[in-house]
PDB file of C-alpha atoms in Angstrom:
ATOM      1  CA  UNK A 293       0.000   0.000   0.000  1.00 70.00           C
ATOM      2  CA  UNK A 294       1.250   3.455  -0.926  1.00 73.00           C
ATOM      3  CA  UNK A 295       1.025   5.246   2.438  1.00 76.00           C
ATOM      4  CA  UNK A 296       1.926   8.651   0.979  1.00 77.00           C
ATOM      5  CA  UNK A 297      -1.057   8.373  -1.354  1.00 78.00           C
ATOM      6  CA  UNK A 298      -3.390   7.928   1.615  1.00 82.00           C
ATOM      7  CA  UNK A 299      -2.896  11.578   2.590  1.00 85.00           C
ATOM      8  CA  UNK A 300      -2.883  13.080  -0.879  1.00 82.00           C
ATOM      9  CA  UNK A 301      -5.526  15.802  -1.311  1.00 82.00           C
ATOM     10  CA  UNK A 302      -8.458  14.364  -3.306  1.00 78.00           C
ATOM     11  CA  UNK A 303      -6.338  11.327  -4.074  1.00 80.00           C
ATOM     12  CA  UNK A 304      -7.976   8.133  -5.280  1.00 81.00           C
ATOM     13  CA  UNK A 305      -7.618   4.674  -3.779  1.00 83.00           C
ATOM     14  CA  UNK A 306      -7.254   1.439  -5.698  1.00 84.00           C
ATOM     15  CA  UNK A 307     -10.019  -1.136  -5.291  1.00 85.00           C
ATOM     16  CA  UNK A 308      -7.840  -3.371  -3.101  1.00 87.00           C
ATOM     17  CA  UNK A 309      -6.886  -0.419  -0.867  1.00 87.00           C
ATOM     18  CA  UNK A 310     -10.535   0.636  -0.500  1.00 88.00           C
ATOM     19  CA  UNK A 311     -11.572  -2.854   0.600  1.00 90.00           C
ATOM     20  CA  UNK A 312      -8.661  -3.125   3.046  1.00 91.00           C
ATOM     21  CA  UNK A 313      -9.418   0.272   4.590  1.00 92.00           C
ATOM     22  CA  UNK A 314     -13.144  -0.478   4.784  1.00 91.00           C
ATOM     23  CA  UNK A 315     -12.467  -3.692   6.723  1.00 93.00           C
ATOM     24  CA  UNK A 316      -9.935  -1.932   8.946  1.00 94.00           C
ATOM     25  CA  UNK A 317     -12.354   0.949   9.611  1.00 94.00           C
ATOM     26  CA  UNK A 318     -15.120  -1.507  10.537  1.00 92.00           C
ATOM     27  CA  UNK A 319     -12.830  -3.292  13.007  1.00 95.00           C
ATOM     28  CA  UNK A 320     -11.786   0.033  14.575  1.00 96.00           C
ATOM     29  CA  UNK A 321     -15.413   1.137  14.976  1.00 94.00           C
ATOM     30  CA  UNK A 322     -16.447  -2.199  16.541  1.00 93.00           C
ATOM     31  CA  UNK A 323     -13.526  -2.034  18.984  1.00 95.00           C
ATOM     32  CA  UNK A 324     -14.406   1.549  19.878  1.00 96.00           C
ATOM     33  CA  UNK A 325     -18.051   0.506  20.323  1.00 94.00           C
ATOM     34  CA  UNK A 326     -17.008  -2.373  22.576  1.00 93.00           C
ATOM     35  CA  UNK A 327     -14.744  -0.171  24.729  1.00 96.00           C
ATOM     36  CA  UNK A 328     -17.331   2.614  25.032  1.00 95.00           C
ATOM     37  CA  UNK A 329     -20.023   0.085  26.027  1.00 93.00           C
ATOM     38  CA  UNK A 330     -17.763  -1.276  28.766  1.00 93.00           C
ATOM     39  CA  UNK A 331     -16.993   2.241  30.046  1.00 94.00           C
ATOM     40  CA  UNK A 332     -20.704   3.112  30.189  1.00 93.00           C
ATOM     41  CA  UNK A 333     -21.739  -0.215  31.726  1.00 92.00           C
ATOM     42  CA  UNK A 334     -22.825  -0.569  35.354  1.00 89.00           C
ATOM     43  CA  UNK A 335     -22.834  -3.387  37.877  1.00 88.00           C
ATOM     44  CA  UNK A 336     -26.115  -3.905  39.726  1.00 88.00           C
ATOM     45  CA  UNK A 337     -27.251  -6.314  42.424  1.00 87.00           C
ATOM     46  CA  UNK A 338     -30.195  -8.564  41.598  1.00 85.00           C
ATOM     47  CA  UNK A 339     -31.742 -11.815  42.750  1.00 82.00           C
ATOM     48  CA  UNK A 340     -29.890 -14.915  41.612  1.00 83.00           C
ATOM     49  CA  UNK A 341     -32.469 -16.686  39.463  1.00 79.00           C
ATOM     50  CA  UNK A 342     -30.433 -19.897  39.293  1.00 81.00           C
ATOM     51  CA  UNK A 343     -30.970 -20.844  42.930  1.00 80.00           C
ATOM     52  CA  UNK A 344     -34.009 -22.017  44.868  1.00 79.00           C
ATOM     53  CA  UNK A 345     -35.121 -19.539  47.576  1.00 77.00           C
ATOM     54  CA  UNK A 346     -35.833 -22.477  49.880  1.00 78.00           C
ATOM     55  CA  UNK A 347     -32.092 -23.224  49.965  1.00 80.00           C
ATOM     56  CA  UNK A 348     -31.578 -19.932  51.846  1.00 78.00           C
ATOM     57  CA  UNK A 349     -32.051 -19.494  55.557  1.00 78.00           C
ATOM     58  CA  UNK A 350     -35.176 -17.617  56.590  1.00 77.00           C
ATOM     59  CA  UNK A 351     -33.137 -14.623  57.798  1.00 77.00           C
ATOM     60  CA  UNK A 352     -31.024 -14.368  54.627  1.00 78.00           C
ATOM     61  CA  UNK A 353     -34.041 -14.795  52.361  1.00 80.00           C
ATOM     62  CA  UNK A 354     -35.401 -11.336  53.207  1.00 80.00           C
ATOM     63  CA  UNK A 355     -33.548  -9.527  50.389  1.00 82.00           C
ATOM     64  CA  UNK A 356     -34.367 -12.207  47.840  1.00 81.00           C
ATOM     65  CA  UNK A 357     -38.089 -12.207  48.502  1.00 80.00           C
ATOM     66  CA  UNK A 358     -38.604  -8.466  48.849  1.00 80.00           C
ATOM     67  CA  UNK A 359     -37.568  -6.163  46.027  1.00 78.00           C
ATOM     68  CA  UNK A 360     -38.404  -3.080  48.092  1.00 82.00           C
ATOM     69  CA  UNK A 361     -36.113  -4.240  50.896  1.00 82.00           C
ATOM     70  CA  UNK A 362     -33.350  -4.870  48.372  1.00 81.00           C
ATOM     71  CA  UNK A 363     -33.739  -1.366  46.973  1.00 81.00           C
ATOM     72  CA  UNK A 364     -33.899   0.203  50.453  1.00 83.00           C
ATOM     73  CA  UNK A 365     -30.640  -1.466  51.489  1.00 83.00           C
ATOM     74  CA  UNK A 366     -28.949  -1.210  48.102  1.00 82.00           C
ATOM     75  CA  UNK A 367     -26.124   1.062  49.314  1.00 84.00           C
ATOM     76  CA  UNK A 368     -25.378  -1.331  52.176  1.00 84.00           C
ATOM     77  CA  UNK A 369     -25.401  -4.359  49.863  1.00 83.00           C
ATOM     78  CA  UNK A 370     -22.962  -2.688  47.452  1.00 83.00           C
ATOM     79  CA  UNK A 371     -20.300  -2.858  50.188  1.00 84.00           C
ATOM     80  CA  UNK A 372     -20.753  -6.619  50.574  1.00 84.00           C
ATOM     81  CA  UNK A 373     -18.474  -9.152  48.903  1.00 84.00           C
ATOM     82  CA  UNK A 374     -19.678 -11.554  46.209  1.00 85.00           C
ATOM     83  CA  UNK A 375     -19.678 -14.427  48.728  1.00 84.00           C
ATOM     84  CA  UNK A 376     -21.792 -12.402  51.202  1.00 84.00           C
ATOM     85  CA  UNK A 377     -24.271 -11.577  48.455  1.00 84.00           C
ATOM     86  CA  UNK A 378     -24.396 -15.219  47.469  1.00 83.00           C
ATOM     87  CA  UNK A 379     -25.523 -16.002  51.011  1.00 83.00           C
ATOM     88  CA  UNK A 380     -28.497 -13.674  50.509  1.00 83.00           C
ATOM     89  CA  UNK A 381     -29.338 -15.266  47.169  1.00 85.00           C
ATOM     90  CA  UNK A 382     -28.112 -12.174  45.327  1.00 87.00           C
ATOM     91  CA  UNK A 383     -25.623 -11.706  42.531  1.00 87.00           C
ATOM     92  CA  UNK A 384     -23.823  -8.841  40.797  1.00 86.00           C
ATOM     93  CA  UNK A 385     -24.738  -8.413  37.144  1.00 86.00           C
ATOM     94  CA  UNK A 386     -23.209  -6.130  34.547  1.00 87.00           C
ATOM     95  CA  UNK A 387     -25.807  -4.123  32.616  1.00 88.00           C
ATOM     96  CA  UNK A 388     -25.541  -1.761  29.647  1.00 90.00           C
ATOM     97  CA  UNK A 389     -28.226   0.911  30.179  1.00 86.00           C
ATOM     98  CA  UNK A 390     -26.887   3.363  27.565  1.00 88.00           C
ATOM     99  CA  UNK A 391     -24.917   1.434  24.965  1.00 92.00           C
ATOM    100  CA  UNK A 392     -25.158  -2.365  24.616  1.00 92.00           C
ATOM    101  CA  UNK A 393     -21.999  -4.314  23.916  1.00 91.00           C
ATOM    102  CA  UNK A 394     -21.627  -5.794  20.398  1.00 92.00           C
ATOM    103  CA  UNK A 395     -21.817  -9.280  21.922  1.00 92.00           C
ATOM    104  CA  UNK A 396     -25.219  -8.589  23.514  1.00 91.00           C
ATOM    105  CA  UNK A 397     -26.490  -7.153  20.230  1.00 93.00           C
ATOM    106  CA  UNK A 398     -25.419 -10.280  18.329  1.00 93.00           C
ATOM    107  CA  UNK A 399     -27.107 -12.458  20.967  1.00 92.00           C
ATOM    108  CA  UNK A 400     -30.330 -10.461  20.507  1.00 93.00           C
ATOM    109  CA  UNK A 401     -30.774 -11.638  16.898  1.00 93.00           C
ATOM    110  CA  UNK A 402     -31.890 -15.225  17.708  1.00 93.00           C
ATOM    111  CA  UNK A 403     -34.339 -13.858  20.268  1.00 91.00           C
ATOM    112  CA  UNK A 404     -35.732 -11.388  17.748  1.00 91.00           C
ATOM    113  CA  UNK A 405     -36.173 -14.205  15.262  1.00 91.00           C
ATOM    114  CA  UNK A 406     -37.858 -16.503  17.789  1.00 90.00           C
ATOM    115  CA  UNK A 407     -40.108 -14.075  19.689  1.00 89.00           C
ATOM    116  CA  UNK A 408     -40.658 -11.142  17.342  1.00 88.00           C
ATOM    117  CA  UNK A 409     -40.755 -12.633  13.819  1.00 91.00           C
ATOM    118  CA  UNK A 410     -38.099 -10.167  12.739  1.00 91.00           C
ATOM    119  CA  UNK A 411     -37.916 -11.609   9.205  1.00 92.00           C
ATOM    120  CA  UNK A 412     -41.653 -11.261   8.584  1.00 93.00           C
ATOM    121  CA  UNK A 413     -41.718  -7.751  10.049  1.00 92.00           C
ATOM    122  CA  UNK A 414     -38.684  -6.716   7.996  1.00 92.00           C
ATOM    123  CA  UNK A 415     -40.290  -7.850   4.749  1.00 93.00           C
ATOM    124  CA  UNK A 416     -43.479  -6.005   5.726  1.00 91.00           C
ATOM    125  CA  UNK A 417     -41.501  -2.770   6.139  1.00 91.00           C
ATOM    126  CA  UNK A 418     -39.698  -3.342   2.832  1.00 91.00           C
ATOM    127  CA  UNK A 419     -43.046  -3.921   1.102  1.00 92.00           C
ATOM    128  CA  UNK A 420     -44.542  -0.710   2.539  1.00 90.00           C
ATOM    129  CA  UNK A 421     -41.397   1.188   1.584  1.00 89.00           C
ATOM    130  CA  UNK A 422     -41.527  -0.053  -2.017  1.00 90.00           C
ATOM    131  CA  UNK A 423     -45.206   0.826  -2.338  1.00 92.00           C
ATOM    132  CA  UNK A 424     -44.491   4.281  -0.924  1.00 90.00           C
ATOM    133  CA  UNK A 425     -41.635   4.898  -3.420  1.00 88.00           C
ATOM    134  CA  UNK A 426     -43.693   3.717  -6.370  1.00 91.00           C
ATOM    135  CA  UNK A 427     -46.697   5.844  -5.448  1.00 93.00           C
ATOM    136  CA  UNK A 428     -44.448   8.874  -4.930  1.00 92.00           C
ATOM    137  CA  UNK A 429     -42.618   8.366  -8.230  1.00 92.00           C
ATOM    138  CA  UNK A 430     -45.861   7.842 -10.179  1.00 94.00           C
ATOM    139  CA  UNK A 431     -47.236  11.133  -8.835  1.00 94.00           C
ATOM    140  CA  UNK A 432     -44.090  13.260  -8.590  1.00 93.00           C
ATOM    141  CA  UNK A 433     -42.604  12.760 -12.065  1.00 94.00           C
ATOM    142  CA  UNK A 434     -45.635  13.872 -14.163  1.00 94.00           C
ATOM    143  CA  UNK A 435     -46.360  16.752 -11.782  1.00 94.00           C
ATOM    144  CA  UNK A 436     -42.682  17.769 -11.807  1.00 93.00           C
ATOM    145  CA  UNK A 437     -42.603  17.753 -15.624  1.00 94.00           C
ATOM    146  CA  UNK A 438     -45.750  19.884 -15.771  1.00 94.00           C
ATOM    147  CA  UNK A 439     -44.316  22.423 -13.350  1.00 93.00           C
ATOM    148  CA  UNK A 440     -40.885  22.380 -14.949  1.00 92.00           C
ATOM    149  CA  UNK A 441     -41.971  22.654 -18.581  1.00 93.00           C
ATOM    150  CA  UNK A 442     -45.229  24.587 -18.652  1.00 92.00           C
ATOM    151  CA  UNK A 443     -44.897  28.201 -17.417  1.00 91.00           C
ATOM    152  CA  UNK A 444     -48.620  28.390 -16.557  1.00 93.00           C
ATOM    153  CA  UNK A 445     -48.400  25.507 -14.056  1.00 91.00           C
ATOM    154  CA  UNK A 446     -45.051  26.703 -12.719  1.00 89.00           C
ATOM    155  CA  UNK A 447     -46.509  30.148 -12.056  1.00 90.00           C
ATOM    156  CA  UNK A 448     -49.616  28.722 -10.402  1.00 90.00           C
ATOM    157  CA  UNK A 449     -48.214  25.970  -8.166  1.00 89.00           C
ATOM    158  CA  UNK A 450     -44.407  25.824  -8.067  1.00 85.00           C
ATOM    159  CA  UNK A 451     -43.902  28.167  -5.094  1.00 87.00           C
ATOM    160  CA  UNK A 452     -46.778  26.575  -3.187  1.00 88.00           C
ATOM    161  CA  UNK A 453     -45.417  23.053  -3.623  1.00 85.00           C
ATOM    162  CA  UNK A 454     -41.904  24.244  -2.717  1.00 83.00           C
ATOM    163  CA  UNK A 455     -43.282  25.576   0.573  1.00 85.00           C
ATOM    164  CA  UNK A 456     -44.645  22.102   1.480  1.00 83.00           C
ATOM    165  CA  UNK A 457     -41.070  21.015   2.204  1.00 80.00           C
ATOM    166  CA  UNK A 458     -41.240  23.055   5.409  1.00 83.00           C
ATOM    167  CA  UNK A 459     -44.156  21.063   6.789  1.00 82.00           C
ATOM    168  CA  UNK A 460     -42.852  18.858   9.637  1.00 80.00           C
ATOM    169  CA  UNK A 461     -43.861  15.341   8.650  1.00 77.00           C
ATOM    170  CA  UNK A 462     -44.294  14.203  12.223  1.00 75.00           C
ATOM    171  CA  UNK A 463     -46.969  16.889  12.614  1.00 79.00           C
ATOM    172  CA  UNK A 464     -49.059  15.571   9.710  1.00 84.00           C
ATOM    173  CA  UNK A 465     -49.186  11.967  10.906  1.00 83.00           C
ATOM    174  CA  UNK A 466     -52.323  12.801  12.917  1.00 84.00           C
ATOM    175  CA  UNK A 467     -54.013  14.143   9.793  1.00 87.00           C
ATOM    176  CA  UNK A 468     -53.191  10.999   7.826  1.00 86.00           C
ATOM    177  CA  UNK A 469     -54.568   8.852  10.660  1.00 85.00           C
ATOM    178  CA  UNK A 470     -57.832  10.823  10.646  1.00 85.00           C
ATOM    179  CA  UNK A 471     -58.092  10.443   6.866  1.00 87.00           C
ATOM    180  CA  UNK A 472     -57.014   6.819   6.434  1.00 84.00           C
ATOM    181  CA  UNK A 473     -56.978   5.135   9.841  1.00 83.00           C
ATOM    182  CA  UNK A 474     -54.019   3.163  11.164  1.00 79.00           C
ATOM    183  CA  UNK A 475     -53.628   0.533   8.444  1.00 83.00           C
ATOM    184  CA  UNK A 476     -51.113  -0.021   5.675  1.00 84.00           C
ATOM    185  CA  UNK A 477     -52.910   2.442   3.386  1.00 88.00           C
ATOM    186  CA  UNK A 478     -52.134   5.279   5.792  1.00 87.00           C
ATOM    187  CA  UNK A 479     -48.488   4.229   6.110  1.00 87.00           C
ATOM    188  CA  UNK A 480     -47.939   4.014   2.351  1.00 89.00           C
ATOM    189  CA  UNK A 481     -49.716   7.350   1.755  1.00 90.00           C
ATOM    190  CA  UNK A 482     -47.725   9.071   4.510  1.00 88.00           C
ATOM    191  CA  UNK A 483     -44.463   7.704   3.133  1.00 89.00           C
ATOM    192  CA  UNK A 484     -45.390   8.741  -0.416  1.00 90.00           C
ATOM    193  CA  UNK A 485     -46.295  12.250   0.774  1.00 90.00           C
ATOM    194  CA  UNK A 486     -42.946  12.540   2.564  1.00 87.00           C
ATOM    195  CA  UNK A 487     -41.111  11.661  -0.656  1.00 89.00           C
ATOM    196  CA  UNK A 488     -43.322  13.652  -3.036  1.00 91.00           C
ATOM    197  CA  UNK A 489     -42.794  17.017  -1.317  1.00 89.00           C
ATOM    198  CA  UNK A 490     -39.048  16.623  -1.929  1.00 89.00           C
ATOM    199  CA  UNK A 491     -39.145  14.821  -5.271  1.00 91.00           C
ATOM    200  CA  UNK A 492     -41.311  17.306  -7.216  1.00 92.00           C
ATOM    201  CA  UNK A 493     -38.925  20.280  -6.670  1.00 91.00           C
ATOM    202  CA  UNK A 494     -36.018  17.990  -7.578  1.00 92.00           C
ATOM    203  CA  UNK A 495     -37.669  17.044 -10.904  1.00 93.00           C
ATOM    204  CA  UNK A 496     -38.184  20.746 -11.662  1.00 93.00           C
ATOM    205  CA  UNK A 497     -34.561  21.482 -10.780  1.00 92.00           C
ATOM    206  CA  UNK A 498     -33.301  18.684 -13.049  1.00 93.00           C
ATOM    207  CA  UNK A 499     -35.391  20.054 -15.925  1.00 93.00           C
ATOM    208  CA  UNK A 500     -33.850  23.487 -15.381  1.00 92.00           C
ATOM    209  CA  UNK A 501     -30.377  21.930 -15.546  1.00 93.00           C
ATOM    210  CA  UNK A 502     -30.828  20.679 -19.135  1.00 92.00           C
ATOM    211  CA  UNK A 503     -28.241  22.522 -21.204  1.00 90.00           C
ATOM    212  CA  UNK A 504     -29.440  24.837 -23.940  1.00 89.00           C
ATOM    213  CA  UNK A 505     -27.044  23.331 -26.459  1.00 90.00           C
ATOM    214  CA  UNK A 506     -29.111  20.128 -26.487  1.00 88.00           C
ATOM    215  CA  UNK A 507     -32.359  22.059 -26.871  1.00 89.00           C
ATOM    216  CA  UNK A 508     -30.918  24.192 -29.676  1.00 89.00           C
ATOM    217  CA  UNK A 509     -29.744  21.043 -31.455  1.00 90.00           C
ATOM    218  CA  UNK A 510     -33.155  19.365 -31.490  1.00 89.00           C
ATOM    219  CA  UNK A 511     -34.784  22.702 -32.343  1.00 87.00           C
ATOM    220  CA  UNK A 512     -32.487  22.988 -35.361  1.00 89.00           C
ATOM    221  CA  UNK A 513     -33.459  19.476 -36.407  1.00 89.00           C
ATOM    222  CA  UNK A 514     -37.110  20.501 -36.326  1.00 87.00           C
ATOM    223  CA  UNK A 515     -38.193  18.443 -33.340  1.00 88.00           C
ATOM    224  CA  UNK A 516     -41.724  18.888 -32.016  1.00 91.00           C
ATOM    225  CA  UNK A 517     -42.325  19.731 -28.311  1.00 90.00           C
ATOM    226  CA  UNK A 518     -43.115  16.069 -27.581  1.00 92.00           C
ATOM    227  CA  UNK A 519     -39.957  14.899 -29.434  1.00 92.00           C
ATOM    228  CA  UNK A 520     -37.927  17.410 -27.410  1.00 92.00           C
ATOM    229  CA  UNK A 521     -39.394  16.070 -24.175  1.00 92.00           C
ATOM    230  CA  UNK A 522     -38.854  12.468 -25.253  1.00 91.00           C
ATOM    231  CA  UNK A 523     -35.321  12.805 -26.669  1.00 91.00           C
ATOM    232  CA  UNK A 524     -33.789  15.493 -24.421  1.00 92.00           C
ATOM    233  CA  UNK A 525     -35.672  16.181 -21.198  1.00 93.00           C
ATOM    234  CA  UNK A 526     -36.693  12.639 -20.267  1.00 93.00           C
ATOM    235  CA  UNK A 527     -33.282  10.937 -20.764  1.00 91.00           C
ATOM    236  CA  UNK A 528     -31.459  13.710 -18.905  1.00 91.00           C
ATOM    237  CA  UNK A 529     -33.935  14.039 -16.019  1.00 93.00           C
ATOM    238  CA  UNK A 530     -34.365  10.283 -15.482  1.00 92.00           C
ATOM    239  CA  UNK A 531     -30.602   9.670 -15.520  1.00 91.00           C
ATOM    240  CA  UNK A 532     -30.155  12.272 -12.767  1.00 90.00           C
ATOM    241  CA  UNK A 533     -33.352  11.474 -10.909  1.00 90.00           C
ATOM    242  CA  UNK A 534     -32.296   7.941 -10.068  1.00 89.00           C
ATOM    243  CA  UNK A 535     -29.541   9.387  -7.863  1.00 88.00           C
ATOM    244  CA  UNK A 536     -32.065  11.655  -6.116  1.00 89.00           C
ATOM    245  CA  UNK A 537     -34.494   8.772  -5.545  1.00 88.00           C
ATOM    246  CA  UNK A 538     -31.607   6.727  -4.172  1.00 85.00           C
ATOM    247  CA  UNK A 539     -30.964   9.394  -1.525  1.00 84.00           C
ATOM    248  CA  UNK A 540     -34.661   9.780  -0.693  1.00 83.00           C
ATOM    249  CA  UNK A 541     -35.181   6.041  -0.277  1.00 81.00           C
ATOM    250  CA  UNK A 542     -32.555   6.116   2.470  1.00 79.00           C
ATOM    251  CA  UNK A 543     -34.479   8.892   4.231  1.00 80.00           C
ATOM    252  CA  UNK A 544     -37.759   7.023   3.749  1.00 82.00           C
ATOM    253  CA  UNK A 545     -36.759   4.488   6.431  1.00 82.00           C
ATOM    254  CA  UNK A 546     -37.141   7.332   8.916  1.00 81.00           C
ATOM    255  CA  UNK A 547     -40.723   7.928   7.793  1.00 81.00           C
ATOM    256  CA  UNK A 548     -41.763   4.284   7.759  1.00 81.00           C
ATOM    257  CA  UNK A 549     -40.425   3.607  11.258  1.00 82.00           C
ATOM    258  CA  UNK A 550     -42.299   6.663  12.556  1.00 81.00           C
ATOM    259  CA  UNK A 551     -45.675   5.462  11.267  1.00 81.00           C
ATOM    260  CA  UNK A 552     -45.062   1.845  12.240  1.00 83.00           C
ATOM    261  CA  UNK A 553     -44.595   2.926  15.839  1.00 80.00           C
ATOM    262  CA  UNK A 554     -48.161   4.269  15.894  1.00 75.00           C
ATOM    263  CA  UNK A 555     -50.031   0.966  16.027  1.00 70.00           C
ATOM    264  CA  UNK A 556     -49.681  -2.803  16.271  1.00 71.00           C
ATOM    265  CA  UNK A 557     -49.643  -3.391  12.539  1.00 78.00           C
ATOM    266  CA  UNK A 558     -46.203  -4.964  12.429  1.00 83.00           C
ATOM    267  CA  UNK A 559     -43.002  -3.798  10.806  1.00 86.00           C
ATOM    268  CA  UNK A 560     -39.568  -2.789  11.990  1.00 88.00           C
ATOM    269  CA  UNK A 561     -40.862   0.415  13.611  1.00 86.00           C
ATOM    270  CA  UNK A 562     -43.155  -1.619  15.850  1.00 88.00           C
ATOM    271  CA  UNK A 563     -40.242  -3.875  16.846  1.00 90.00           C
ATOM    272  CA  UNK A 564     -38.195  -0.836  17.890  1.00 89.00           C
ATOM    273  CA  UNK A 565     -41.154   0.445  19.914  1.00 87.00           C
ATOM    274  CA  UNK A 566     -41.585  -2.948  21.589  1.00 88.00           C
ATOM    275  CA  UNK A 567     -37.851  -3.109  22.386  1.00 89.00           C
ATOM    276  CA  UNK A 568     -38.119   0.354  23.940  1.00 86.00           C
ATOM    277  CA  UNK A 569     -41.068  -0.715  26.124  1.00 85.00           C
ATOM    278  CA  UNK A 570     -39.103  -3.782  27.255  1.00 87.00           C
ATOM    279  CA  UNK A 571     -36.000  -1.621  27.920  1.00 85.00           C
ATOM    280  CA  UNK A 572     -34.141  -3.952  25.530  1.00 90.00           C
ATOM    281  CA  UNK A 573     -31.618  -1.571  24.056  1.00 90.00           C
ATOM    282  CA  UNK A 574     -29.680  -4.529  22.628  1.00 91.00           C
ATOM    283  CA  UNK A 575     -32.729  -5.503  20.549  1.00 92.00           C
ATOM    284  CA  UNK A 576     -33.160  -1.920  19.357  1.00 92.00           C
ATOM    285  CA  UNK A 577     -29.541  -1.835  18.172  1.00 93.00           C
ATOM    286  CA  UNK A 578     -29.944  -5.210  16.459  1.00 94.00           C
ATOM    287  CA  UNK A 579     -32.948  -3.826  14.530  1.00 92.00           C
ATOM    288  CA  UNK A 580     -30.954  -0.735  13.553  1.00 92.00           C
ATOM    289  CA  UNK A 581     -28.232  -3.012  12.158  1.00 93.00           C
ATOM    290  CA  UNK A 582     -30.882  -4.781  10.064  1.00 93.00           C
ATOM    291  CA  UNK A 583     -32.032  -1.412   8.673  1.00 91.00           C
ATOM    292  CA  UNK A 584     -28.427  -0.490   7.835  1.00 91.00           C
ATOM    293  CA  UNK A 585     -27.903  -3.802   6.010  1.00 92.00           C
ATOM    294  CA  UNK A 586     -31.127  -3.307   4.031  1.00 91.00           C
ATOM    295  CA  UNK A 587     -30.025   0.243   3.211  1.00 89.00           C
ATOM    296  CA  UNK A 588     -26.633  -0.924   1.924  1.00 90.00           C
ATOM    297  CA  UNK A 589     -28.218  -3.673  -0.214  1.00 92.00           C
ATOM    298  CA  UNK A 590     -30.831  -1.241  -1.500  1.00 90.00           C
ATOM    299  CA  UNK A 591     -28.135   1.285  -2.357  1.00 89.00           C
ATOM    300  CA  UNK A 592     -26.147  -1.295  -4.322  1.00 90.00           C
ATOM    301  CA  UNK A 593     -29.288  -2.306  -6.215  1.00 92.00           C
ATOM    302  CA  UNK A 594     -29.812   1.311  -7.252  1.00 90.00           C
ATOM    303  CA  UNK A 595     -26.203   1.476  -8.485  1.00 89.00           C
ATOM    304  CA  UNK A 596     -26.712  -1.686 -10.562  1.00 91.00           C
ATOM    305  CA  UNK A 597     -30.014  -0.400 -11.976  1.00 91.00           C
ATOM    306  CA  UNK A 598     -28.348   2.928 -12.765  1.00 89.00           C
ATOM    307  CA  UNK A 599     -25.556   1.181 -14.672  1.00 89.00           C
ATOM    308  CA  UNK A 600     -28.031  -0.975 -16.600  1.00 90.00           C
ATOM    309  CA  UNK A 601     -30.410   1.833 -17.551  1.00 89.00           C
ATOM    310  CA  UNK A 602     -27.873   4.631 -18.061  1.00 86.00           C
ATOM    311  CA  UNK A 603     -24.540   2.994 -19.019  1.00 85.00           C
ATOM    312  CA  UNK A 604     -23.261   6.178 -20.691  1.00 81.00           C
ATOM    313  CA  UNK A 605     -23.114   7.896 -17.264  1.00 77.00           C
ATOM    314  CA  UNK A 606     -20.412   5.490 -16.140  1.00 75.00           C
ATOM    315  CA  UNK A 607     -18.167   5.464 -19.207  1.00 73.00           C
ATOM    316  CA  UNK A 608     -15.620   7.909 -17.770  1.00 64.00           C
ATOM    317  CA  UNK A 609     -15.849   6.303 -14.320  1.00 58.00           C
ATOM    318  CA  UNK A 610     -15.012   2.862 -15.701  1.00 52.00           C
ATOM    319  CA  UNK A 611     -11.906   4.217 -17.438  1.00 51.00           C
ATOM    320  CA  UNK A 612     -10.376   5.396 -14.155  1.00 49.00           C
TER     321      UNK A 612
END
């Protein structure tokens, strides 16, 4: 590895170097996570569930059988040795109230699979997300083209639609619930709305970015308005729009988890809410890891689709 190249301004890494550094960075982050979790961990005194209370003497059983007594004498018990605590049927346990250790998070996956049907709930969230994207794209692209190409529609609605971006989406969830209830229809509509308010202005912006040289060329060739849209605007806008949709789909996981927390309809958002109610921070982190993995896979799929549909965009990139 060329170490000098690693610090070169705007320098580029070879594929092998990128992979090596990615693996190394992941290991560093996991180690840092592990160390931070240990620093933030606490040791608490609880009942030892592996013993039978009847094996304790009547006098020593008082802490084991009364939580309130244990709490009241907690400071006193903290000064006791492990053997003394064992005599009371108590034990010291390490807990991670703020940041779970990576090991606990890994151990949470089998439990999520067994008790919470994490696979089924994950596919439900993916399905709702896909429906939300599709609905948003179907609505946003025609509306964006109308606003971007026809001055009448731009003058009438462009500023108004731009202003919708300032609406806090969490504030409109109540309105969507009143309109559509708490089912999947509400979740898909809410997700689509969250994407549409950003996607329409982006379509208009992409139309404005089309260079005049292309328009002058087709004008010189005698193209009709529809031929201009079909041969210039659509190829350019769609080739750029796929990158914008790729970014928005990452944000959409925020929206879908918000609405899934509202009711018991399933999905990853509900699992996070359940983990919160159970104070299972390890489960919550495990679910976040699942979302990250889905996001990475989804992102790679968009890159592949982009290369298949718009290969000319990557000609210069492939030559590097």
